[in-house]
Amino acid sequence: MSHQPLTPEDQLAAAKAGLDLPRIVAICGSTRFMAEMAEADLRETAAGRIVVKPGCDMKSPHGLWADPGEAEALKVRLDALHRAKIRLADEVLVVGDYVGDSTRAEIAYARSLGRPVRFTHPEVDPEG
């Protein structure tokens, strides 16, 4: 009997199970909801979950993205980093009462990976 090699996804799931990690939640949403994301982080952490979320609000001025060319390159890197956070997570929590194109793409990506998606405002679920 031949065994199929484990996919990287299966290897990650097995490693997380072997480490007996708490559930990992990726918070998604528009960065206009950074305060709400911080509150969701607090509540998820208090419930015993590991939280990953956006770490930069590029809508607020900062030297790291003051130059438009550097800002565009950084946005591409941050989008890839957030997709990695979604891959790492066991589930996704969408924060806020608005879902724009970026968040809609993150929701679709999470669902394509089979991740459950929760909403602080279920009425904004694109599949709602």
Coordinates of N, CA and C in Angstrom, one line a residue:
M1 N 0.8 -1.2 0.0 CA 0.0 0.0 0.0 C 0.9 1.2 0.0
S2 N 0.7 2.1 -1.0 CA 1.5 3.3 -1.0 C 0.8 4.5 -0.3
H3 N 1.6 5.3 0.3 CA 1.0 6.4 1.0 C 1.3 7.7 0.2
Q4 N 0.4 8.6 0.1 CA 0.6 9.9 -0.5 C 1.4 10.7 0.4
P5 N 2.4 11.4 -0.1 CA 3.1 12.3 0.8 C 2.2 13.4 1.3
L6 N 2.4 13.9 2.6 CA 1.6 14.9 3.1 C 1.8 16.2 2.4
T7 N 0.8 17.0 2.1 CA 0.9 18.3 1.5 C 1.5 19.2 2.6
P8 N 2.1 20.4 2.2 CA 2.6 21.3 3.2 C 1.4 21.7 4.2
E9 N 0.2 21.9 3.6 CA -0.9 22.2 4.5 C -1.2 21.1 5.5
D10 N -1.1 19.9 5.1 CA -1.3 18.8 6.0 C -0.2 18.7 7.1
Q11 N 1.0 19.0 6.6 CA 2.2 19.0 7.5 C 2.0 20.1 8.6
L12 N 1.5 21.2 8.2 CA 1.3 22.3 9.1 C 0.2 22.0 10.1
A13 N -0.9 21.4 9.6 CA -1.9 21.0 10.5 C -1.5 20.0 11.5
A14 N -0.7 19.0 11.0 CA -0.1 18.0 11.9 C 0.8 18.6 13.0
A15 N 1.7 19.5 12.5 CA 2.6 20.1 13.5 C 1.9 20.9 14.5
K16 N 0.8 21.7 14.1 CA 0.1 22.5 15.1 C -0.6 21.5 16.1
A17 N -1.2 20.4 15.6 CA -1.9 19.4 16.4 C -0.8 18.8 17.4
G18 N 0.3 18.5 16.9 CA 1.4 17.9 17.7 C 1.9 18.9 18.8
L19 N 1.8 20.1 18.6 CA 2.2 21.1 19.5 C 1.1 21.5 20.5
D20 N -0.1 21.0 20.2 CA -1.3 21.3 21.1 C -1.5 22.8 21.2
L21 N -1.4 23.5 20.1 CA -1.6 24.9 20.1 C -3.1 25.3 20.2
P22 N -3.4 26.4 20.8 CA -4.8 26.9 20.8 C -5.1 27.3 19.3
R23 N -6.4 27.4 19.1 CA -6.9 27.9 17.7 C -6.2 29.2 17.4
I24 N -5.9 29.3 16.1 CA -5.3 30.6 15.6 C -6.3 31.3 14.8
V25 N -6.6 32.6 15.1 CA -7.6 33.4 14.4 C -6.9 34.5 13.7
A26 N -7.1 34.6 12.4 CA -6.6 35.7 11.6 C -7.8 36.7 11.5
I27 N -7.5 37.9 11.9 CA -8.4 39.0 11.8 C -8.2 39.7 10.5
C28 N -9.3 39.9 9.8 CA -9.3 40.6 8.5 C -10.3 41.8 8.6
G29 N -10.1 42.7 7.7 CA -11.0 43.8 7.6 C -10.3 45.1 7.1
S30 N -11.1 46.1 6.8 CA -10.5 47.4 6.4 C -9.7 47.9 7.6
T31 N -8.5 48.6 7.2 CA -7.7 49.2 8.3 C -8.4 50.4 8.9
R32 N -9.6 50.8 8.3 CA -10.4 51.9 9.0 C -10.9 51.3 10.3
F33 N -10.9 50.0 10.5 CA -11.4 49.4 11.7 C -10.3 48.9 12.6
M34 N -9.2 49.6 12.6 CA -8.0 49.2 13.5 C -8.4 49.2 15.0
A35 N -9.2 50.1 15.4 CA -9.6 50.1 16.8 C -10.5 48.9 17.1
E36 N -11.4 48.6 16.2 CA -12.3 47.4 16.4 C -11.5 46.1 16.3
M37 N -10.4 46.1 15.5 CA -9.5 44.9 15.4 C -8.8 44.7 16.7
A38 N -8.4 45.8 17.3 CA -7.7 45.7 18.6 C -8.7 45.2 19.7
E39 N -9.9 45.6 19.7 CA -10.9 45.1 20.6 C -11.2 43.6 20.3
A40 N -11.3 43.2 19.0 CA -11.5 41.8 18.7 C -10.3 41.0 19.1
D41 N -9.1 41.5 18.9 CA -7.8 40.8 19.4 C -7.9 40.6 20.9
L42 N -8.3 41.6 21.6 CA -8.5 41.4 23.1 C -9.4 40.3 23.4
R43 N -10.6 40.3 22.8 CA -11.6 39.3 23.1 C -11.2 37.9 22.7
E44 N -10.6 37.8 21.5 CA -10.2 36.5 21.1 C -9.1 35.9 22.0
T45 N -8.1 36.8 22.3 CA -7.0 36.4 23.2 C -7.6 36.0 24.6
A46 N -8.5 36.8 25.1 CA -9.2 36.4 26.4 C -9.9 35.1 26.3
A47 N -10.4 34.7 25.1 CA -11.1 33.4 24.9 C -10.1 32.3 24.7
G48 N -8.8 32.6 24.8 CA -7.8 31.6 24.7 C -7.3 31.3 23.3
R49 N -7.5 32.2 22.3 CA -7.0 32.0 21.0 C -5.8 32.8 20.7
I50 N -4.9 32.3 19.8 CA -3.8 33.1 19.2 C -4.4 33.9 18.1
V51 N -4.0 35.2 18.1 CA -4.5 36.1 17.1 C -3.4 36.7 16.2
V52 N -3.6 36.7 14.9 CA -2.8 37.4 13.9 C -3.7 38.4 13.2
K53 N -3.1 39.6 12.9 CA -4.0 40.6 12.3 C -3.1 41.6 11.6
P54 N -3.7 42.5 10.8 CA -2.8 43.5 10.1 C -2.1 44.3 11.2
G55 N -0.8 44.5 10.8 CA 0.1 45.3 11.7 C 0.3 46.7 11.3
C56 N -0.1 47.1 10.1 CA 0.1 48.4 9.6 C -1.2 49.0 9.1
D57 N -1.4 50.3 9.4 CA -2.5 51.0 8.8 C -1.9 52.0 7.9
M58 N -1.9 51.7 6.6 CA -1.2 52.5 5.6 C -2.1 53.8 5.3
K59 N -3.3 53.8 5.9 CA -4.1 55.1 5.7 C -3.6 56.2 6.6
S60 N -2.9 55.8 7.7 CA -2.3 56.8 8.6 C -0.9 57.1 8.2
P61 N -0.5 58.4 8.2 CA 0.8 58.8 7.8 C 1.9 58.1 8.6
H62 N 2.9 57.7 7.9 CA 4.1 57.1 8.5 C 5.3 57.2 7.5
G63 N 6.5 57.3 8.0 CA 7.6 57.4 7.2 C 7.9 56.2 6.3
L64 N 7.5 55.0 6.8 CA 7.7 53.8 6.1 C 7.0 53.8 4.7
W65 N 5.9 54.5 4.6 CA 5.2 54.5 3.3 C 4.9 56.0 2.8
A66 N 5.8 56.9 3.2 CA 5.7 58.3 2.8 C 5.9 58.4 1.3
D67 N 6.9 57.6 0.8 CA 7.2 57.6 -0.7 C 6.2 56.8 -1.4
P68 N 5.5 57.3 -2.4 CA 4.5 56.5 -3.1 C 5.0 55.2 -3.7
G69 N 6.2 55.2 -4.3 CA 6.8 54.0 -4.9 C 7.0 52.9 -3.8
E70 N 7.6 53.4 -2.7 CA 7.9 52.5 -1.6 C 6.6 52.0 -1.0
A71 N 5.6 52.8 -0.9 CA 4.3 52.5 -0.4 C 3.6 51.4 -1.2
E72 N 3.7 51.5 -2.5 CA 3.1 50.4 -3.3 C 3.8 49.1 -3.2
A73 N 5.1 49.1 -3.1 CA 5.9 47.9 -2.9 C 5.6 47.3 -1.5
L74 N 5.5 48.1 -0.5 CA 5.1 47.7 0.8 C 3.7 47.0 0.9
K75 N 2.8 47.7 0.2 CA 1.4 47.1 0.2 C 1.4 45.7 -0.4
V76 N 2.2 45.5 -1.5 CA 2.3 44.2 -2.1 C 2.8 43.2 -1.1
R77 N 3.9 43.6 -0.4 CA 4.5 42.7 0.6 C 3.5 42.4 1.8
L78 N 2.8 43.4 2.2 CA 1.9 43.3 3.4 C 0.7 42.4 3.0
D79 N 0.2 42.5 1.7 CA -0.9 41.6 1.2 C -0.4 40.2 1.3
A80 N 0.8 39.9 0.8 CA 1.3 38.6 0.8 C 1.5 38.1 2.2
L81 N 2.0 38.9 3.1 CA 2.1 38.6 4.5 C 0.8 38.2 5.2
H82 N -0.3 39.0 4.8 CA -1.6 38.7 5.4 C -2.1 37.4 4.9
R83 N -1.9 37.1 3.6 CA -2.3 35.8 3.1 C -1.6 34.7 3.8
A84 N -0.4 34.9 4.2 CA 0.4 33.9 5.0 C -0.3 33.7 6.3
K85 N -0.7 34.8 6.9 CA -1.4 34.7 8.2 C -2.7 33.9 8.1
I86 N -3.4 34.1 7.0 CA -4.6 33.4 6.8 C -4.3 31.9 6.6
R87 N -3.2 31.6 5.9 CA -2.8 30.1 5.8 C -2.5 29.5 7.1
L88 N -1.8 30.3 8.0 CA -1.4 29.8 9.3 C -2.6 29.6 10.2
A89 N -3.7 30.4 10.0 CA -4.8 30.4 10.9 C -5.7 29.2 10.8
D90 N -6.5 28.9 11.8 CA -7.5 27.9 11.8 C -8.8 28.5 11.4
E91 N -9.0 29.8 11.6 CA -10.3 30.4 11.2 C -10.0 31.9 11.0
V92 N -10.9 32.6 10.4 CA -10.8 34.0 10.1 C -12.0 34.8 10.8
L93 N -11.7 35.9 11.3 CA -12.7 36.8 11.9 C -12.6 38.1 11.1
V94 N -13.7 38.4 10.4 CA -13.8 39.7 9.7 C -14.5 40.7 10.6
V95 N -13.8 41.8 10.7 CA -14.2 42.9 11.6 C -14.7 44.1 10.8
G96 N -15.8 44.7 11.3 CA -16.3 45.9 10.7 C -17.6 45.7 10.0
D97 N -18.3 46.8 9.7 CA -19.6 46.7 9.0 C -19.4 47.1 7.5
Y98 N -18.2 46.9 7.0 CA -18.0 47.2 5.6 C -16.9 46.2 5.1
V99 N -17.2 45.7 3.9 CA -16.2 44.8 3.2 C -15.9 45.4 1.9
G100 N -14.6 45.8 1.7 CA -14.1 46.3 0.4 C -13.5 45.2 -0.4
D101 N -12.9 45.6 -1.5 CA -12.3 44.6 -2.4 C -11.2 43.7 -1.8
S102 N -10.3 44.4 -1.0 CA -9.2 43.6 -0.4 C -9.8 42.6 0.6
T103 N -10.7 43.0 1.4 CA -11.3 42.1 2.4 C -12.1 41.0 1.7
R104 N -12.8 41.4 0.7 CA -13.6 40.4 -0.1 C -12.6 39.3 -0.6
A105 N -11.5 39.7 -1.1 CA -10.5 38.8 -1.7 C -9.9 37.9 -0.5
E106 N -9.7 38.5 0.6 CA -9.2 37.7 1.8 C -10.2 36.6 2.2
I107 N -11.5 37.0 2.2 CA -12.6 36.1 2.6 C -12.6 34.9 1.6
A108 N -12.5 35.3 0.3 CA -12.6 34.2 -0.7 C -11.3 33.3 -0.6
Y109 N -10.2 33.9 -0.3 CA -9.0 33.1 -0.1 C -9.1 32.2 1.1
A110 N -9.6 32.7 2.2 CA -9.8 31.9 3.4 C -10.7 30.7 3.1
R111 N -11.8 31.0 2.4 CA -12.8 30.0 2.1 C -12.2 28.9 1.1
S112 N -11.4 29.4 0.2 CA -10.8 28.5 -0.8 C -9.9 27.5 0.0
L113 N -9.3 27.9 1.1 CA -8.5 27.0 1.9 C -9.3 26.2 2.9
G114 N -10.6 26.4 2.9 CA -11.5 25.7 3.9 C -11.5 26.2 5.3
R115 N -11.0 27.5 5.4 CA -11.1 28.1 6.7 C -12.5 28.6 7.0
P116 N -13.0 28.3 8.2 CA -14.2 29.0 8.6 C -14.0 30.5 8.7
V117 N -15.1 31.2 8.4 CA -15.0 32.7 8.4 C -16.2 33.2 9.3
R118 N -15.8 33.9 10.3 CA -16.8 34.6 11.2 C -16.8 36.1 10.9
F119 N -17.9 36.7 11.3 CA -18.0 38.2 11.0 C -18.5 38.8 12.3
T120 N -18.0 40.0 12.6 CA -18.5 40.8 13.7 C -19.9 41.4 13.3
H121 N -20.0 41.6 12.0 CA -21.3 42.1 11.4 C -21.7 41.1 10.2
P122 N -22.4 40.0 10.6 CA -22.7 39.0 9.6 C -23.4 39.5 8.3
E123 N -24.0 40.6 8.4 CA -24.7 41.1 7.2 C -23.8 41.5 6.1
V124 N -22.5 41.7 6.4 CA -21.5 42.1 5.3 C -20.9 40.9 4.6
D125 N -21.3 39.6 5.0 CA -20.8 38.4 4.4 C -21.1 38.5 2.9
P126 N -20.1 38.5 2.0 CA -20.4 38.5 0.6 C -21.3 37.3 0.1
E127 N -21.3 36.2 0.8 CA -22.1 35.1 0.5 C -23.4 35.0 1.3
G128 N -23.5 36.1 2.1 CA -24.6 36.2 3.1 C -26.0 36.0 2.7

